[in-house]
PDB file of C-alpha atoms in Angstrom:
ATOM      1  CA  UNK A   1     -10.340   2.175  -6.653  1.00  0.00           C
ATOM      2  CA  UNK A   2     -11.433  -1.053  -8.746  1.00  0.00           C
ATOM      3  CA  UNK A   3     -10.386   0.825 -11.721  1.00  0.00           C
ATOM      4  CA  UNK A   4      -6.827   1.530 -10.973  1.00  0.00           C
ATOM      5  CA  UNK A   5      -5.629  -1.905 -12.452  1.00  0.00           C
ATOM      6  CA  UNK A   6      -7.659  -1.582 -15.651  1.00  0.00           C
ATOM      7  CA  UNK A   7      -6.394   2.026 -16.147  1.00  0.00           C
ATOM      8  CA  UNK A   8      -2.750   0.622 -15.616  1.00  0.00           C
ATOM      9  CA  UNK A   9      -3.500  -2.102 -18.458  1.00  0.00           C
ATOM     10  CA  UNK A  10      -4.962   0.477 -20.574  1.00  0.00           C
ATOM     11  CA  UNK A  11      -1.611   2.493 -20.392  1.00  0.00           C
ATOM     12  CA  UNK A  12       0.207  -0.599 -21.475  1.00  0.00           C
ATOM     13  CA  UNK A  13       1.415  -1.862 -17.774  1.00  0.00           C
ATOM     14  CA  UNK A  14       3.017  -5.369 -17.865  1.00  0.00           C
ATOM     15  CA  UNK A  15       1.836  -8.131 -15.244  1.00  0.00           C
ATOM     16  CA  UNK A  16       4.869  -7.106 -13.365  1.00  0.00           C
ATOM     17  CA  UNK A  17       3.580  -3.418 -13.308  1.00  0.00           C
ATOM     18  CA  UNK A  18       0.193  -4.438 -12.075  1.00  0.00           C
ATOM     19  CA  UNK A  19       1.638  -6.455  -9.268  1.00  0.00           C
ATOM     20  CA  UNK A  20       3.818  -3.273  -8.358  1.00  0.00           C
ATOM     21  CA  UNK A  21       0.746  -1.068  -8.538  1.00  0.00           C
ATOM     22  CA  UNK A  22      -1.345  -3.303  -6.150  1.00  0.00           C
ATOM     23  CA  UNK A  23       1.790  -3.818  -3.724  1.00  0.00           C
ATOM     24  CA  UNK A  24       3.913  -0.413  -3.466  1.00  0.00           C
ATOM     25  CA  UNK A  25       1.099   1.575  -2.420  1.00  0.00           C
ATOM     26  CA  UNK A  26       0.139  -0.705   0.634  1.00  0.00           C
ATOM     27  CA  UNK A  27       3.740  -1.158   1.510  1.00  0.00           C
ATOM     28  CA  UNK A  28       4.294   2.509   1.580  1.00  0.00           C
ATOM     29  CA  UNK A  29       1.429   3.318   3.492  1.00  0.00           C
ATOM     30  CA  UNK A  30       2.315   0.674   6.075  1.00  0.00           C
ATOM     31  CA  UNK A  31       5.641   2.229   6.698  1.00  0.00           C
ATOM     32  CA  UNK A  32       4.273   5.852   6.967  1.00  0.00           C
ATOM     33  CA  UNK A  33       1.431   4.887   9.231  1.00  0.00           C
ATOM     34  CA  UNK A  34       4.178   5.019  12.031  1.00  0.00           C
ATOM     35  CA  UNK A  35       4.403   8.776  11.260  1.00  0.00           C
ATOM     36  CA  UNK A  36       0.889   9.473  11.878  1.00  0.00           C
ATOM     37  CA  UNK A  37       0.754  10.079  15.361  1.00  0.00           C
ATOM     38  CA  UNK A  38       3.740  12.493  14.786  1.00  0.00           C
ATOM     39  CA  UNK A  39       2.062  14.369  12.358  1.00  0.00           C
ATOM     40  CA  UNK A  40      -0.937  15.082  14.632  1.00  0.00           C
ATOM     41  CA  UNK A  41       1.494  16.076  17.411  1.00  0.00           C
ATOM     42  CA  UNK A  42       3.508  18.446  15.207  1.00  0.00           C
ATOM     43  CA  UNK A  43       0.355  20.195  14.108  1.00  0.00           C
ATOM     44  CA  UNK A  44      -1.404  19.869  17.530  1.00  0.00           C
ATOM     45  CA  UNK A  45      -4.474  18.850  15.675  1.00  0.00           C
ATOM     46  CA  UNK A  46      -6.513  15.936  14.364  1.00  0.00           C
ATOM     47  CA  UNK A  47      -8.558  18.370  11.787  1.00  0.00           C
ATOM     48  CA  UNK A  48      -5.642  19.749  10.331  1.00  0.00           C
ATOM     49  CA  UNK A  49      -3.770  16.454   9.752  1.00  0.00           C
ATOM     50  CA  UNK A  50      -7.034  15.290   8.283  1.00  0.00           C
ATOM     51  CA  UNK A  51      -7.523  18.132   5.936  1.00  0.00           C
ATOM     52  CA  UNK A  52      -3.986  17.874   4.591  1.00  0.00           C
ATOM     53  CA  UNK A  53      -4.123  14.152   3.857  1.00  0.00           C
ATOM     54  CA  UNK A  54      -7.541  14.345   2.342  1.00  0.00           C
ATOM     55  CA  UNK A  55      -6.317  17.289   0.229  1.00  0.00           C
ATOM     56  CA  UNK A  56      -3.246  15.194  -0.862  1.00  0.00           C
ATOM     57  CA  UNK A  57      -5.434  12.470  -1.834  1.00  0.00           C
ATOM     58  CA  UNK A  58      -7.575  14.864  -4.189  1.00  0.00           C
ATOM     59  CA  UNK A  59      -4.386  16.005  -5.752  1.00  0.00           C
ATOM     60  CA  UNK A  60      -3.223  12.678  -6.391  1.00  0.00           C
ATOM     61  CA  UNK A  61      -6.382  11.628  -8.089  1.00  0.00           C
ATOM     62  CA  UNK A  62      -6.193  14.804 -10.598  1.00  0.00           C
ATOM     63  CA  UNK A  63      -2.301  13.536 -11.244  1.00  0.00           C
ATOM     64  CA  UNK A  64      -3.566  10.072 -12.128  1.00  0.00           C
ATOM     65  CA  UNK A  65      -6.125  11.574 -14.490  1.00  0.00           C
ATOM     66  CA  UNK A  66      -3.366  13.463 -16.073  1.00  0.00           C
ATOM     67  CA  UNK A  67      -1.284  10.644 -16.783  1.00  0.00           C
ATOM     68  CA  UNK A  68      -3.554   9.900 -19.869  1.00  0.00           C
ATOM     69  CA  UNK A  69      -1.586  12.905 -21.459  1.00  0.00           C
ATOM     70  CA  UNK A  70       1.991  11.757 -20.889  1.00  0.00           C
ATOM     71  CA  UNK A  71       3.957   9.897 -23.534  1.00  0.00           C
ATOM     72  CA  UNK A  72       3.605   6.139 -22.964  1.00  0.00           C
ATOM     73  CA  UNK A  73       6.980   5.657 -20.983  1.00  0.00           C
ATOM     74  CA  UNK A  74       5.969   8.270 -18.638  1.00  0.00           C
ATOM     75  CA  UNK A  75       2.324   7.767 -18.090  1.00  0.00           C
ATOM     76  CA  UNK A  76       2.236   4.530 -15.971  1.00  0.00           C
ATOM     77  CA  UNK A  77       5.178   5.701 -13.485  1.00  0.00           C
ATOM     78  CA  UNK A  78       2.883   8.927 -12.929  1.00  0.00           C
ATOM     79  CA  UNK A  79      -0.067   6.630 -12.216  1.00  0.00           C
ATOM     80  CA  UNK A  80       1.787   4.392  -9.760  1.00  0.00           C
ATOM     81  CA  UNK A  81       3.228   7.485  -8.106  1.00  0.00           C
ATOM     82  CA  UNK A  82      -0.261   9.132  -7.661  1.00  0.00           C
ATOM     83  CA  UNK A  83      -1.936   5.798  -6.395  1.00  0.00           C
ATOM     84  CA  UNK A  84       0.831   5.444  -4.022  1.00  0.00           C
ATOM     85  CA  UNK A  85       0.170   8.932  -2.740  1.00  0.00           C
ATOM     86  CA  UNK A  86      -3.445   8.485  -2.528  1.00  0.00           C
ATOM     87  CA  UNK A  87      -3.045   5.360  -0.535  1.00  0.00           C
ATOM     88  CA  UNK A  88      -0.512   6.712   1.726  1.00  0.00           C
ATOM     89  CA  UNK A  89      -2.549   9.834   2.372  1.00  0.00           C
ATOM     90  CA  UNK A  90      -5.834   7.919   2.961  1.00  0.00           C
ATOM     91  CA  UNK A  91      -4.354   5.490   5.448  1.00  0.00           C
ATOM     92  CA  UNK A  92      -3.017   8.487   7.377  1.00  0.00           C
ATOM     93  CA  UNK A  93      -6.212  10.275   7.390  1.00  0.00           C
ATOM     94  CA  UNK A  94      -8.170   7.185   8.854  1.00  0.00           C
ATOM     95  CA  UNK A  95      -6.992   7.543  12.600  1.00  0.00           C
ATOM     96  CA  UNK A  96      -7.373  11.363  13.156  1.00  0.00           C
ATOM     97  CA  UNK A  97     -10.665  10.883  11.443  1.00  0.00           C
ATOM     98  CA  UNK A  98     -11.701   8.213  13.570  1.00  0.00           C
ATOM     99  CA  UNK A  99     -10.881  10.263  16.769  1.00  0.00           C
ATOM    100  CA  UNK A 100     -12.843  13.335  15.612  1.00  0.00           C
ATOM    101  CA  UNK A 101     -15.858  10.880  14.764  1.00  0.00           C
ATOM    102  CA  UNK A 102     -15.281   9.291  18.342  1.00  0.00           C
ATOM    103  CA  UNK A 103     -15.858  12.810  19.864  1.00  0.00           C
ATOM    104  CA  UNK A 104     -18.978  13.422  18.316  1.00  0.00           C
ATOM    105  CA  UNK A 105     -20.936   9.966  18.954  1.00  0.00           C
ATOM    106  CA  UNK A 106     -21.715   8.551  22.098  1.00  0.00           C
ATOM    107  CA  UNK A 107     -20.180   4.978  22.697  1.00  0.00           C
ATOM    108  CA  UNK A 108     -23.693   3.445  22.866  1.00  0.00           C
ATOM    109  CA  UNK A 109     -24.889   4.604  19.471  1.00  0.00           C
ATOM    110  CA  UNK A 110     -21.478   3.886  17.561  1.00  0.00           C
ATOM    111  CA  UNK A 111     -22.709   0.558  16.324  1.00  0.00           C
ATOM    112  CA  UNK A 112     -25.646   1.698  14.802  1.00  0.00           C
ATOM    113  CA  UNK A 113     -24.281   4.819  13.185  1.00  0.00           C
ATOM    114  CA  UNK A 114     -21.322   3.143  11.485  1.00  0.00           C
ATOM    115  CA  UNK A 115     -23.549   0.369  10.526  1.00  0.00           C
ATOM    116  CA  UNK A 116     -25.909   2.601   8.804  1.00  0.00           C
ATOM    117  CA  UNK A 117     -22.914   4.663   7.459  1.00  0.00           C
ATOM    118  CA  UNK A 118     -21.290   1.411   5.959  1.00  0.00           C
ATOM    119  CA  UNK A 119     -24.545   0.413   4.222  1.00  0.00           C
ATOM    120  CA  UNK A 120     -24.771   3.796   2.648  1.00  0.00           C
ATOM    121  CA  UNK A 121     -21.027   3.854   1.804  1.00  0.00           C
ATOM    122  CA  UNK A 122     -21.885   0.261  -0.105  1.00  0.00           C
ATOM    123  CA  UNK A 123     -24.727   1.821  -2.230  1.00  0.00           C
ATOM    124  CA  UNK A 124     -22.655   4.539  -3.296  1.00  0.00           C
ATOM    125  CA  UNK A 125     -19.777   2.291  -3.940  1.00  0.00           C
ATOM    126  CA  UNK A 126     -21.991   0.172  -6.197  1.00  0.00           C
ATOM    127  CA  UNK A 127     -23.689   3.282  -7.876  1.00  0.00           C
ATOM    128  CA  UNK A 128     -20.281   4.901  -8.475  1.00  0.00           C
ATOM    129  CA  UNK A 129     -18.830   1.672  -9.859  1.00  0.00           C
ATOM    130  CA  UNK A 130     -21.690   1.370 -12.277  1.00  0.00           C
ATOM    131  CA  UNK A 131     -21.286   4.927 -13.374  1.00  0.00           C
ATOM    132  CA  UNK A 132     -17.846   4.111 -14.235  1.00  0.00           C
ATOM    133  CA  UNK A 133     -18.371   1.046 -16.188  1.00  0.00           C
ATOM    134  CA  UNK A 134     -20.747   3.234 -18.387  1.00  0.00           C
ATOM    135  CA  UNK A 135     -18.278   6.139 -18.816  1.00  0.00           C
ATOM    136  CA  UNK A 136     -15.766   3.341 -19.883  1.00  0.00           C
ATOM    137  CA  UNK A 137     -18.197   1.660 -22.125  1.00  0.00           C
ATOM    138  CA  UNK A 138     -18.996   5.038 -23.907  1.00  0.00           C
ATOM    139  CA  UNK A 139     -15.399   5.568 -24.293  1.00  0.00           C
ATOM    140  CA  UNK A 140     -14.706   2.348 -25.986  1.00  0.00           C
ATOM    141  CA  UNK A 141     -11.944   0.044 -25.904  1.00  0.00           C
ATOM    142  CA  UNK A 142      -8.254   1.476 -26.246  1.00  0.00           C
ATOM    143  CA  UNK A 143      -9.799   4.972 -25.428  1.00  0.00           C
ATOM    144  CA  UNK A 144      -8.129   6.690 -22.468  1.00  0.00           C
ATOM    145  CA  UNK A 145     -10.441   9.571 -22.035  1.00  0.00           C
ATOM    146  CA  UNK A 146     -12.792   7.607 -20.163  1.00  0.00           C
ATOM    147  CA  UNK A 147     -10.212   6.870 -17.306  1.00  0.00           C
ATOM    148  CA  UNK A 148      -9.217  10.675 -17.170  1.00  0.00           C
ATOM    149  CA  UNK A 149     -12.889  11.584 -16.434  1.00  0.00           C
ATOM    150  CA  UNK A 150     -13.424   8.724 -13.580  1.00  0.00           C
ATOM    151  CA  UNK A 151     -10.425   9.930 -11.963  1.00  0.00           C
ATOM    152  CA  UNK A 152     -10.957  13.633 -12.383  1.00  0.00           C
ATOM    153  CA  UNK A 153     -14.405  13.245 -11.133  1.00  0.00           C
ATOM    154  CA  UNK A 154     -12.970  11.093  -8.128  1.00  0.00           C
ATOM    155  CA  UNK A 155     -10.664  14.100  -7.258  1.00  0.00           C
ATOM    156  CA  UNK A 156     -13.552  16.737  -7.373  1.00  0.00           C
ATOM    157  CA  UNK A 157     -15.532  14.504  -5.065  1.00  0.00           C
ATOM    158  CA  UNK A 158     -12.811  14.312  -2.675  1.00  0.00           C
ATOM    159  CA  UNK A 159     -12.453  18.139  -2.715  1.00  0.00           C
ATOM    160  CA  UNK A 160     -16.081  18.148  -1.765  1.00  0.00           C
ATOM    161  CA  UNK A 161     -15.426  16.123   1.087  1.00  0.00           C
ATOM    162  CA  UNK A 162     -12.362  18.274   2.098  1.00  0.00           C
ATOM    163  CA  UNK A 163     -14.778  21.195   2.216  1.00  0.00           C
ATOM    164  CA  UNK A 164     -17.152  19.413   4.382  1.00  0.00           C
ATOM    165  CA  UNK A 165     -14.328  18.542   6.784  1.00  0.00           C
ATOM    166  CA  UNK A 166     -13.454  21.899   7.190  1.00  0.00           C
ATOM    167  CA  UNK A 167     -17.003  22.570   8.784  1.00  0.00           C
ATOM    168  CA  UNK A 168     -16.248  19.690  11.608  1.00  0.00           C
ATOM    169  CA  UNK A 169     -15.618  20.917  15.140  1.00  0.00           C
ATOM    170  CA  UNK A 170     -12.444  20.123  17.244  1.00  0.00           C
ATOM    171  CA  UNK A 171     -11.875  20.942  20.765  1.00  0.00           C
ATOM    172  CA  UNK A 172      -8.881  23.293  21.342  1.00  0.00           C
ATOM    173  CA  UNK A 173      -7.128  21.278  24.202  1.00  0.00           C
ATOM    174  CA  UNK A 174      -6.699  17.653  25.120  1.00  0.00           C
ATOM    175  CA  UNK A 175      -7.207  16.279  21.996  1.00  0.00           C
ATOM    176  CA  UNK A 176      -4.551  13.817  20.934  1.00  0.00           C
ATOM    177  CA  UNK A 177      -4.422  10.326  19.326  1.00  0.00           C
ATOM    178  CA  UNK A 178      -3.956   7.432  21.837  1.00  0.00           C
ATOM    179  CA  UNK A 179      -0.365   6.279  22.369  1.00  0.00           C
ATOM    180  CA  UNK A 180       0.944   2.775  22.608  1.00  0.00           C
ATOM    181  CA  UNK A 181       1.180   1.700  19.074  1.00  0.00           C
ATOM    182  CA  UNK A 182       3.829   0.292  16.845  1.00  0.00           C
ATOM    183  CA  UNK A 183       6.701  -1.284  18.725  1.00  0.00           C
ATOM    184  CA  UNK A 184       5.177  -0.978  22.024  1.00  0.00           C
ATOM    185  CA  UNK A 185       2.304  -3.131  20.600  1.00  0.00           C
ATOM    186  CA  UNK A 186       4.842  -5.724  19.313  1.00  0.00           C
ATOM    187  CA  UNK A 187       6.535  -5.795  22.581  1.00  0.00           C
ATOM    188  CA  UNK A 188       3.292  -6.788  24.476  1.00  0.00           C
ATOM    189  CA  UNK A 189       3.478 -10.171  22.871  1.00  0.00           C
ATOM    190  CA  UNK A 190       3.480 -13.105  24.861  1.00  0.00           C
ATOM    191  CA  UNK A 191       4.862 -15.739  22.382  1.00  0.00           C
ATOM    192  CA  UNK A 192       4.896 -18.536  24.793  1.00  0.00           C
ATOM    193  CA  UNK A 193       1.291 -18.333  25.875  1.00  0.00           C
ATOM    194  CA  UNK A 194      -1.567 -15.657  25.026  1.00  0.00           C
ATOM    195  CA  UNK A 195      -3.902 -15.322  22.205  1.00  0.00           C
ATOM    196  CA  UNK A 196      -2.653 -12.044  20.734  1.00  0.00           C
ATOM    197  CA  UNK A 197       0.294 -13.875  18.476  1.00  0.00           C
ATOM    198  CA  UNK A 198      -2.264 -16.350  17.350  1.00  0.00           C
ATOM    199  CA  UNK A 199      -4.562 -13.633  15.820  1.00  0.00           C
ATOM    200  CA  UNK A 200      -1.748 -11.751  14.797  1.00  0.00           C
ATOM    201  CA  UNK A 201      -0.191 -14.727  12.799  1.00  0.00           C
ATOM    202  CA  UNK A 202      -3.525 -15.765  11.536  1.00  0.00           C
ATOM    203  CA  UNK A 203      -4.361 -12.549   9.960  1.00  0.00           C
ATOM    204  CA  UNK A 204      -0.647 -12.249   8.532  1.00  0.00           C
ATOM    205  CA  UNK A 205      -1.132 -15.586   6.767  1.00  0.00           C
ATOM    206  CA  UNK A 206      -4.670 -14.683   5.575  1.00  0.00           C
ATOM    207  CA  UNK A 207      -3.381 -11.435   3.877  1.00  0.00           C
ATOM    208  CA  UNK A 208      -0.033 -13.088   2.730  1.00  0.00           C
ATOM    209  CA  UNK A 209      -2.270 -15.679   0.760  1.00  0.00           C
ATOM    210  CA  UNK A 210      -4.948 -13.131  -0.247  1.00  0.00           C
ATOM    211  CA  UNK A 211      -2.432 -10.789  -2.146  1.00  0.00           C
ATOM    212  CA  UNK A 212      -0.664 -13.757  -3.717  1.00  0.00           C
ATOM    213  CA  UNK A 213      -3.887 -13.838  -5.856  1.00  0.00           C
ATOM    214  CA  UNK A 214      -5.810 -10.414  -5.297  1.00  0.00           C
ATOM    215  CA  UNK A 215      -3.342  -8.170  -7.494  1.00  0.00           C
ATOM    216  CA  UNK A 216      -3.731 -10.311 -10.505  1.00  0.00           C
ATOM    217  CA  UNK A 217      -7.863 -10.949 -10.389  1.00  0.00           C
ATOM    218  CA  UNK A 218      -8.415  -8.128 -12.516  1.00  0.00           C
ATOM    219  CA  UNK A 219      -6.003  -9.066 -15.324  1.00  0.00           C
ATOM    220  CA  UNK A 220      -7.451 -12.322 -15.324  1.00  0.00           C
ATOM    221  CA  UNK A 221     -11.050 -11.038 -15.694  1.00  0.00           C
ATOM    222  CA  UNK A 222     -10.257  -8.528 -18.558  1.00  0.00           C
ATOM    223  CA  UNK A 223      -7.264  -9.925 -20.153  1.00  0.00           C
ATOM    224  CA  UNK A 224      -7.905 -13.902 -20.155  1.00  0.00           C
ATOM    225  CA  UNK A 225     -11.717 -14.092 -19.603  1.00  0.00           C
ATOM    226  CA  UNK A 226     -12.305 -11.006 -21.954  1.00  0.00           C
ATOM    227  CA  UNK A 227     -14.976  -9.608 -19.514  1.00  0.00           C
ATOM    228  CA  UNK A 228     -16.271  -6.084 -20.550  1.00  0.00           C
ATOM    229  CA  UNK A 229     -16.407  -3.082 -18.042  1.00  0.00           C
ATOM    230  CA  UNK A 230     -20.048  -3.690 -17.180  1.00  0.00           C
ATOM    231  CA  UNK A 231     -19.359  -7.464 -16.151  1.00  0.00           C
ATOM    232  CA  UNK A 232     -16.156  -6.398 -14.396  1.00  0.00           C
ATOM    233  CA  UNK A 233     -17.958  -3.872 -12.417  1.00  0.00           C
ATOM    234  CA  UNK A 234     -20.587  -6.268 -11.088  1.00  0.00           C
ATOM    235  CA  UNK A 235     -17.858  -9.029 -10.299  1.00  0.00           C
ATOM    236  CA  UNK A 236     -15.829  -6.288  -8.528  1.00  0.00           C
ATOM    237  CA  UNK A 237     -18.494  -4.524  -6.675  1.00  0.00           C
ATOM    238  CA  UNK A 238     -20.827  -7.399  -5.384  1.00  0.00           C
ATOM    239  CA  UNK A 239     -18.421  -8.525  -2.853  1.00  0.00           C
ATOM    240  CA  UNK A 240     -18.297  -5.046  -1.023  1.00  0.00           C
ATOM    241  CA  UNK A 241     -21.830  -4.408  -1.611  1.00  0.00           C
ATOM    242  CA  UNK A 242     -22.839  -7.349   0.189  1.00  0.00           C
ATOM    243  CA  UNK A 243     -20.413  -6.658   2.936  1.00  0.00           C
ATOM    244  CA  UNK A 244     -21.369  -3.255   3.516  1.00  0.00           C
ATOM    245  CA  UNK A 245     -25.348  -4.230   3.231  1.00  0.00           C
ATOM    246  CA  UNK A 246     -24.840  -7.142   5.697  1.00  0.00           C
ATOM    247  CA  UNK A 247     -22.161  -5.396   8.035  1.00  0.00           C
ATOM    248  CA  UNK A 248     -24.724  -4.202  10.607  1.00  0.00           C
ATOM    249  CA  UNK A 249     -26.482  -8.092  10.704  1.00  0.00           C
ATOM    250  CA  UNK A 250     -22.775  -9.257  11.111  1.00  0.00           C
ATOM    251  CA  UNK A 251     -22.464  -7.041  14.290  1.00  0.00           C
ATOM    252  CA  UNK A 252     -25.617  -7.961  15.753  1.00  0.00           C
ATOM    253  CA  UNK A 253     -24.556 -11.656  15.263  1.00  0.00           C
ATOM    254  CA  UNK A 254     -21.158 -10.863  17.212  1.00  0.00           C
ATOM    255  CA  UNK A 255     -23.004  -9.569  20.032  1.00  0.00           C
ATOM    256  CA  UNK A 256     -25.491 -12.681  20.138  1.00  0.00           C
ATOM    257  CA  UNK A 257     -22.737 -15.473  19.196  1.00  0.00           C
ATOM    258  CA  UNK A 258     -19.303 -13.978  19.734  1.00  0.00           C
ATOM    259  CA  UNK A 259     -16.771 -12.846  17.648  1.00  0.00           C
ATOM    260  CA  UNK A 260     -14.590 -15.832  17.687  1.00  0.00           C
ATOM    261  CA  UNK A 261     -17.292 -17.817  16.291  1.00  0.00           C
ATOM    262  CA  UNK A 262     -17.931 -15.533  13.410  1.00  0.00           C
ATOM    263  CA  UNK A 263     -14.180 -15.455  12.819  1.00  0.00           C
ATOM    264  CA  UNK A 264     -13.926 -19.339  12.408  1.00  0.00           C
ATOM    265  CA  UNK A 265     -17.081 -19.495  10.330  1.00  0.00           C
ATOM    266  CA  UNK A 266     -15.585 -16.686   7.839  1.00  0.00           C
ATOM    267  CA  UNK A 267     -12.018 -17.901   7.962  1.00  0.00           C
ATOM    268  CA  UNK A 268     -13.551 -21.354   6.710  1.00  0.00           C
ATOM    269  CA  UNK A 269     -15.465 -19.752   4.115  1.00  0.00           C
ATOM    270  CA  UNK A 270     -12.539 -17.667   2.479  1.00  0.00           C
ATOM    271  CA  UNK A 271     -10.522 -20.310   0.966  1.00  0.00           C
ATOM    272  CA  UNK A 272     -13.468 -21.268  -1.280  1.00  0.00           C
ATOM    273  CA  UNK A 273     -13.188 -18.062  -3.085  1.00  0.00           C
ATOM    274  CA  UNK A 274      -9.617 -18.786  -5.043  1.00  0.00           C
ATOM    275  CA  UNK A 275     -10.840 -22.487  -5.286  1.00  0.00           C
ATOM    276  CA  UNK A 276     -14.099 -21.721  -7.137  1.00  0.00           C
TER     277      UNK A 276
END
């Protein structure tokens, strides 16, 4: 994920192209999320839905790797389409995966399990990002084969995860996603009083301000500050790594002090990032 923008830049994408690469996939995935429940209902299985979407993710990563072999005019459109398919499929796979995991793990143990899981994910994220930076360093500036290796390897690992998902157990009956999302959720808002709209609009403003700058952070670091891929990797991975490592502590703090206090504290700290 952190190397999709550098890949686009290596293919000759403009600043506008980078903005489209960072916005179109999330716009498409937000629209397709409305169909996740219908997909599960049509297939009659969370597991089948999960297997299809994860397989699409793997194919899209291989397609992204193949873009290095196309002419200049076709390489970036293929990468854009591949990243869009990858993001859409990934977002559609999350709800059925969460339902399956909810069947496995007792409610009293979910906090500890997911806290440990996210710590493990953070360590793997950092290790994979470091390996990717080394591959690109070996390839050298202007060489595209390093990106092809990274994205092809990601596709292979996603196929491996698809294989392990085939071994997950799913009950045959009475297994459906919870209903009441989308329009029903918005209709439940009481805009005259109530705290749901306040939370909704605070997150809306947060995400709007974040994505004004976020798509161009990689461009700024690589093109303007002249960072090499090793420094870029440290810059892009240190935040997620610390987030994953401290997530279990944050959960314990939320239990002790309340989630609202933590949200207020975090919301006050977030604006310091773009300012600095």
